Amino acid sequence: KLYVPVYRLNQVQKLAGKDAAPKLDRLGGHTFEKTKAKVEKQVRQMADALLRLYAERKATTAEPLPPLDDAYRAFEASFPFEETLDQARAIQDVMNDLESTVPMDRLVCGDVGFGKTEVALRAAFRVAMAGRQVAFLCPTTVLAQQHAQSVKSRFSDAPLTVAMLSRFQTQKEQTDVVRRIKEGTVD
């Protein structure tokens, strides 16, 4: 038996696995210690990999984007809402990252309606206008559809090409989009 304090009750959950009965170990038993040692080894390996990754990133330099220009200012002005303080700060932080020689390593988090999409759109606009390719990755096809509509709407006055790849498209449509992206003829 394992006793859990009431304030940690949220950590107890129903086993969501196959129909087979779960394998149980005694705390402090031989198999428990073996499993614990195996997990510790995997955590150390993961930490080593992360340290190597961050050391490589630290040694790498990025080509900074040119300073903000009139096209960006016009794009920024076309935003139909007033930015929140947090949103404005996130946008400024991302813009500073894009002008730095340090590769960007930023994650923008916020609740629904925070304006994360606009932060990403401004960064994407700036990067694309500098002649680089941009990709939005979405966890769901519905969100991909929404973002595609937002990007096309916000970039409608810009000389940029926009395309979407999704599992809702046929293989032929996907292949066609990839071909047009490579040729630079996406509409």
Short mmCIF file of C-alpha atoms in Angstrom, two decimals:
data_model
loop_
_atom_site.label_atom_id
_atom_site.label_comp_id
_atom_site.label_asym_id
_atom_site.label_seq_id
_atom_site.Cartn_x
_atom_site.Cartn_y
_atom_site.Cartn_z
CA LYS A 1 0.00 0.00 0.00
CA LEU A 2 1.11 3.50 -0.72
CA TYR A 3 -0.49 6.26 1.32
CA VAL A 4 -0.95 9.58 -0.43
CA PRO A 5 -1.69 12.82 1.45
CA VAL A 6 -5.09 14.31 0.59
CA TYR A 7 -3.46 17.41 -0.94
CA ARG A 8 -1.74 15.11 -3.46
CA LEU A 9 -4.89 13.24 -4.41
CA ASN A 10 -4.79 14.81 -7.87
CA GLN A 11 -1.70 12.69 -8.58
CA VAL A 12 -3.70 9.47 -8.24
CA GLN A 13 -5.31 8.44 -11.49
CA LYS A 14 -6.93 5.46 -13.11
CA LEU A 15 -4.56 3.22 -15.05
CA ALA A 16 -5.08 3.98 -18.73
CA GLY A 17 -3.38 1.02 -20.30
CA LYS A 18 -4.16 -2.23 -21.96
CA ASP A 19 -6.49 -4.75 -20.38
CA ALA A 20 -3.57 -6.62 -18.80
CA ALA A 21 -3.15 -6.19 -15.06
CA PRO A 22 -0.38 -3.75 -14.13
CA LYS A 23 2.88 -5.11 -12.77
CA LEU A 24 3.29 -4.11 -9.13
CA ASP A 25 6.54 -3.79 -7.21
CA ARG A 26 7.27 -3.30 -3.53
CA LEU A 27 8.81 0.05 -2.68
CA GLY A 28 12.47 -0.65 -1.97
CA GLY A 29 12.25 -4.12 -3.51
CA HIS A 30 14.76 -5.52 -6.03
CA THR A 31 12.71 -4.88 -9.18
CA PHE A 32 11.75 -1.42 -7.91
CA GLU A 33 15.44 -0.56 -7.42
CA LYS A 34 16.27 -1.91 -10.89
CA THR A 35 13.52 0.19 -12.47
CA LYS A 36 14.58 3.25 -10.50
CA ALA A 37 18.21 2.81 -11.61
CA LYS A 38 17.11 2.39 -15.23
CA VAL A 39 15.03 5.58 -15.08
CA GLU A 40 17.91 7.49 -13.43
CA LYS A 41 20.23 6.36 -16.23
CA GLN A 42 17.73 7.51 -18.88
CA VAL A 43 17.29 10.88 -17.15
CA ARG A 44 21.08 11.37 -17.07
CA GLN A 45 21.31 10.49 -20.77
CA MET A 46 18.55 12.99 -21.54
CA ALA A 47 20.29 15.66 -19.46
CA ASP A 48 23.59 14.96 -21.25
CA ALA A 49 21.87 15.26 -24.64
CA LEU A 50 20.28 18.56 -23.60
CA LEU A 51 23.60 19.92 -22.34
CA ARG A 52 25.26 18.95 -25.64
CA LEU A 53 22.42 20.54 -27.61
CA TYR A 54 22.63 23.79 -25.67
CA ALA A 55 26.42 23.86 -25.94
CA GLU A 56 26.11 23.46 -29.73
CA ARG A 57 23.47 26.20 -29.87
CA LYS A 58 25.66 28.50 -27.79
CA ALA A 59 28.54 27.97 -30.23
CA THR A 60 26.32 28.65 -33.25
CA THR A 61 25.58 32.10 -34.58
CA ALA A 62 22.55 33.25 -36.51
CA GLU A 63 22.37 35.80 -39.28
CA PRO A 64 20.40 38.67 -37.76
CA LEU A 65 17.49 40.20 -39.63
CA PRO A 66 17.77 43.76 -40.86
CA PRO A 67 16.20 46.49 -38.68
CA LEU A 68 12.45 47.10 -38.79
CA ASP A 69 11.34 48.82 -41.99
CA ASP A 70 8.28 50.61 -43.38
CA ALA A 71 6.73 47.37 -44.70
CA TYR A 72 6.83 45.88 -41.21
CA ARG A 73 5.46 49.08 -39.67
CA ALA A 74 2.56 49.02 -42.17
CA PHE A 75 1.90 45.34 -41.37
CA GLU A 76 2.01 46.11 -37.66
CA ALA A 77 -0.42 49.01 -38.11
CA SER A 78 -2.89 46.77 -39.95
CA PHE A 79 -3.55 44.74 -36.76
CA PRO A 80 -7.23 45.44 -36.06
CA PHE A 81 -6.93 45.25 -32.26
CA GLU A 82 -5.02 47.00 -29.49
CA GLU A 83 -2.11 44.92 -28.21
CA THR A 84 -2.10 43.98 -24.56
CA LEU A 85 0.98 44.85 -22.50
CA ASP A 86 2.03 41.18 -22.39
CA GLN A 87 1.50 40.79 -26.11
CA ALA A 88 3.50 43.95 -26.89
CA ARG A 89 6.31 42.71 -24.64
CA ALA A 90 6.32 39.29 -26.33
CA ILE A 91 6.40 40.92 -29.78
CA GLN A 92 9.29 43.17 -28.76
CA ASP A 93 11.22 40.25 -27.24
CA VAL A 94 10.78 38.20 -30.43
CA MET A 95 11.86 41.16 -32.60
CA ASN A 96 14.96 41.59 -30.44
CA ASP A 97 15.72 37.87 -30.84
CA LEU A 98 15.41 38.16 -34.63
CA GLU A 99 17.98 40.99 -34.67
CA SER A 100 20.44 39.03 -32.53
CA THR A 101 23.28 36.76 -33.64
CA VAL A 102 22.19 34.22 -31.01
CA PRO A 103 19.81 31.58 -32.44
CA MET A 104 16.29 32.17 -31.14
CA ASP A 105 15.14 29.83 -28.39
CA ARG A 106 11.82 31.26 -27.30
CA LEU A 107 8.46 29.74 -26.47
CA VAL A 108 5.43 32.05 -26.33
CA CYS A 109 2.76 30.74 -23.96
CA GLY A 110 -0.62 32.15 -23.07
CA ASP A 111 -4.30 31.47 -22.67
CA VAL A 112 -6.75 31.47 -25.55
CA GLY A 113 -7.13 35.04 -26.75
CA PHE A 114 -3.70 36.13 -25.50
CA GLY A 115 -2.60 36.95 -29.04
CA LYS A 116 0.05 34.29 -29.61
CA THR A 117 -0.94 34.02 -33.26
CA GLU A 118 -0.30 37.72 -33.83
CA VAL A 119 3.12 37.43 -32.17
CA ALA A 120 3.93 34.56 -34.54
CA LEU A 121 2.46 36.38 -37.56
CA ARG A 122 4.66 39.44 -36.98
CA ALA A 123 7.75 37.30 -36.63
CA ALA A 124 6.80 35.28 -39.73
CA PHE A 125 6.14 38.45 -41.73
CA ARG A 126 9.50 39.90 -40.80
CA VAL A 127 11.38 36.68 -41.55
CA ALA A 128 9.56 36.10 -44.85
CA MET A 129 10.11 39.69 -45.98
CA ALA A 130 13.84 39.13 -45.35
CA GLY A 131 13.68 36.39 -48.00
CA ARG A 132 13.55 33.38 -45.72
CA GLN A 133 11.01 30.59 -45.60
CA VAL A 134 8.62 30.30 -42.64
CA ALA A 135 6.53 27.37 -41.39
CA PHE A 136 3.73 27.30 -38.80
CA LEU A 137 3.39 23.93 -37.10
CA CYS A 138 0.01 23.17 -35.53
CA PRO A 139 -1.01 20.34 -33.22
CA THR A 140 -4.41 19.88 -34.88
CA THR A 141 -5.77 20.09 -38.40
CA VAL A 142 -8.53 22.42 -37.22
CA LEU A 143 -5.94 24.85 -35.84
CA ALA A 144 -3.95 24.52 -39.06
CA GLN A 145 -7.06 25.54 -41.01
CA GLN A 146 -7.65 28.52 -38.71
CA HIS A 147 -4.02 29.64 -38.93
CA ALA A 148 -4.02 29.29 -42.71
CA GLN A 149 -7.03 31.61 -42.91
CA SER A 150 -5.41 34.09 -40.48
CA VAL A 151 -2.11 34.09 -42.36
CA LYS A 152 -3.77 34.55 -45.76
CA SER A 153 -5.92 37.35 -44.41
CA ARG A 154 -3.11 39.19 -42.62
CA PHE A 155 -0.61 38.73 -45.48
CA SER A 156 -3.09 39.59 -48.25
CA ASP A 157 -1.39 42.94 -49.02
CA ALA A 158 2.16 41.54 -48.79
CA PRO A 159 4.15 40.14 -51.71
CA LEU A 160 4.35 36.76 -49.97
CA THR A 161 3.11 33.31 -50.90
CA VAL A 162 1.11 31.23 -48.46
CA ALA A 163 0.19 27.53 -48.57
CA MET A 164 -1.12 24.95 -46.16
CA LEU A 165 -0.31 21.26 -45.83
CA SER A 166 -2.79 19.11 -43.93
CA ARG A 167 -3.97 15.54 -43.70
CA PHE A 168 -7.33 16.79 -45.01
CA GLN A 169 -5.69 17.30 -48.40
CA THR A 170 -5.24 14.47 -50.85
CA GLN A 171 -1.73 13.18 -51.53
CA LYS A 172 -1.88 14.88 -54.94
CA GLU A 173 -2.80 18.24 -53.36
CA GLN A 174 -0.01 17.88 -50.80
CA THR A 175 2.53 17.03 -53.50
CA ASP A 176 1.34 19.99 -55.57
CA VAL A 177 1.74 22.41 -52.64
CA VAL A 178 5.26 21.13 -51.93
CA ARG A 179 6.19 21.46 -55.61
CA ARG A 180 4.82 25.03 -55.77
CA ILE A 181 6.67 25.97 -52.57
CA LYS A 182 9.93 24.73 -54.06
CA GLU A 183 9.26 26.64 -57.28
CA GLY A 184 8.14 29.75 -55.40
CA THR A 185 4.80 29.83 -57.20
CA VAL A 186 2.41 29.35 -54.28
CA ASP A 187 -0.56 31.70 -54.36
#
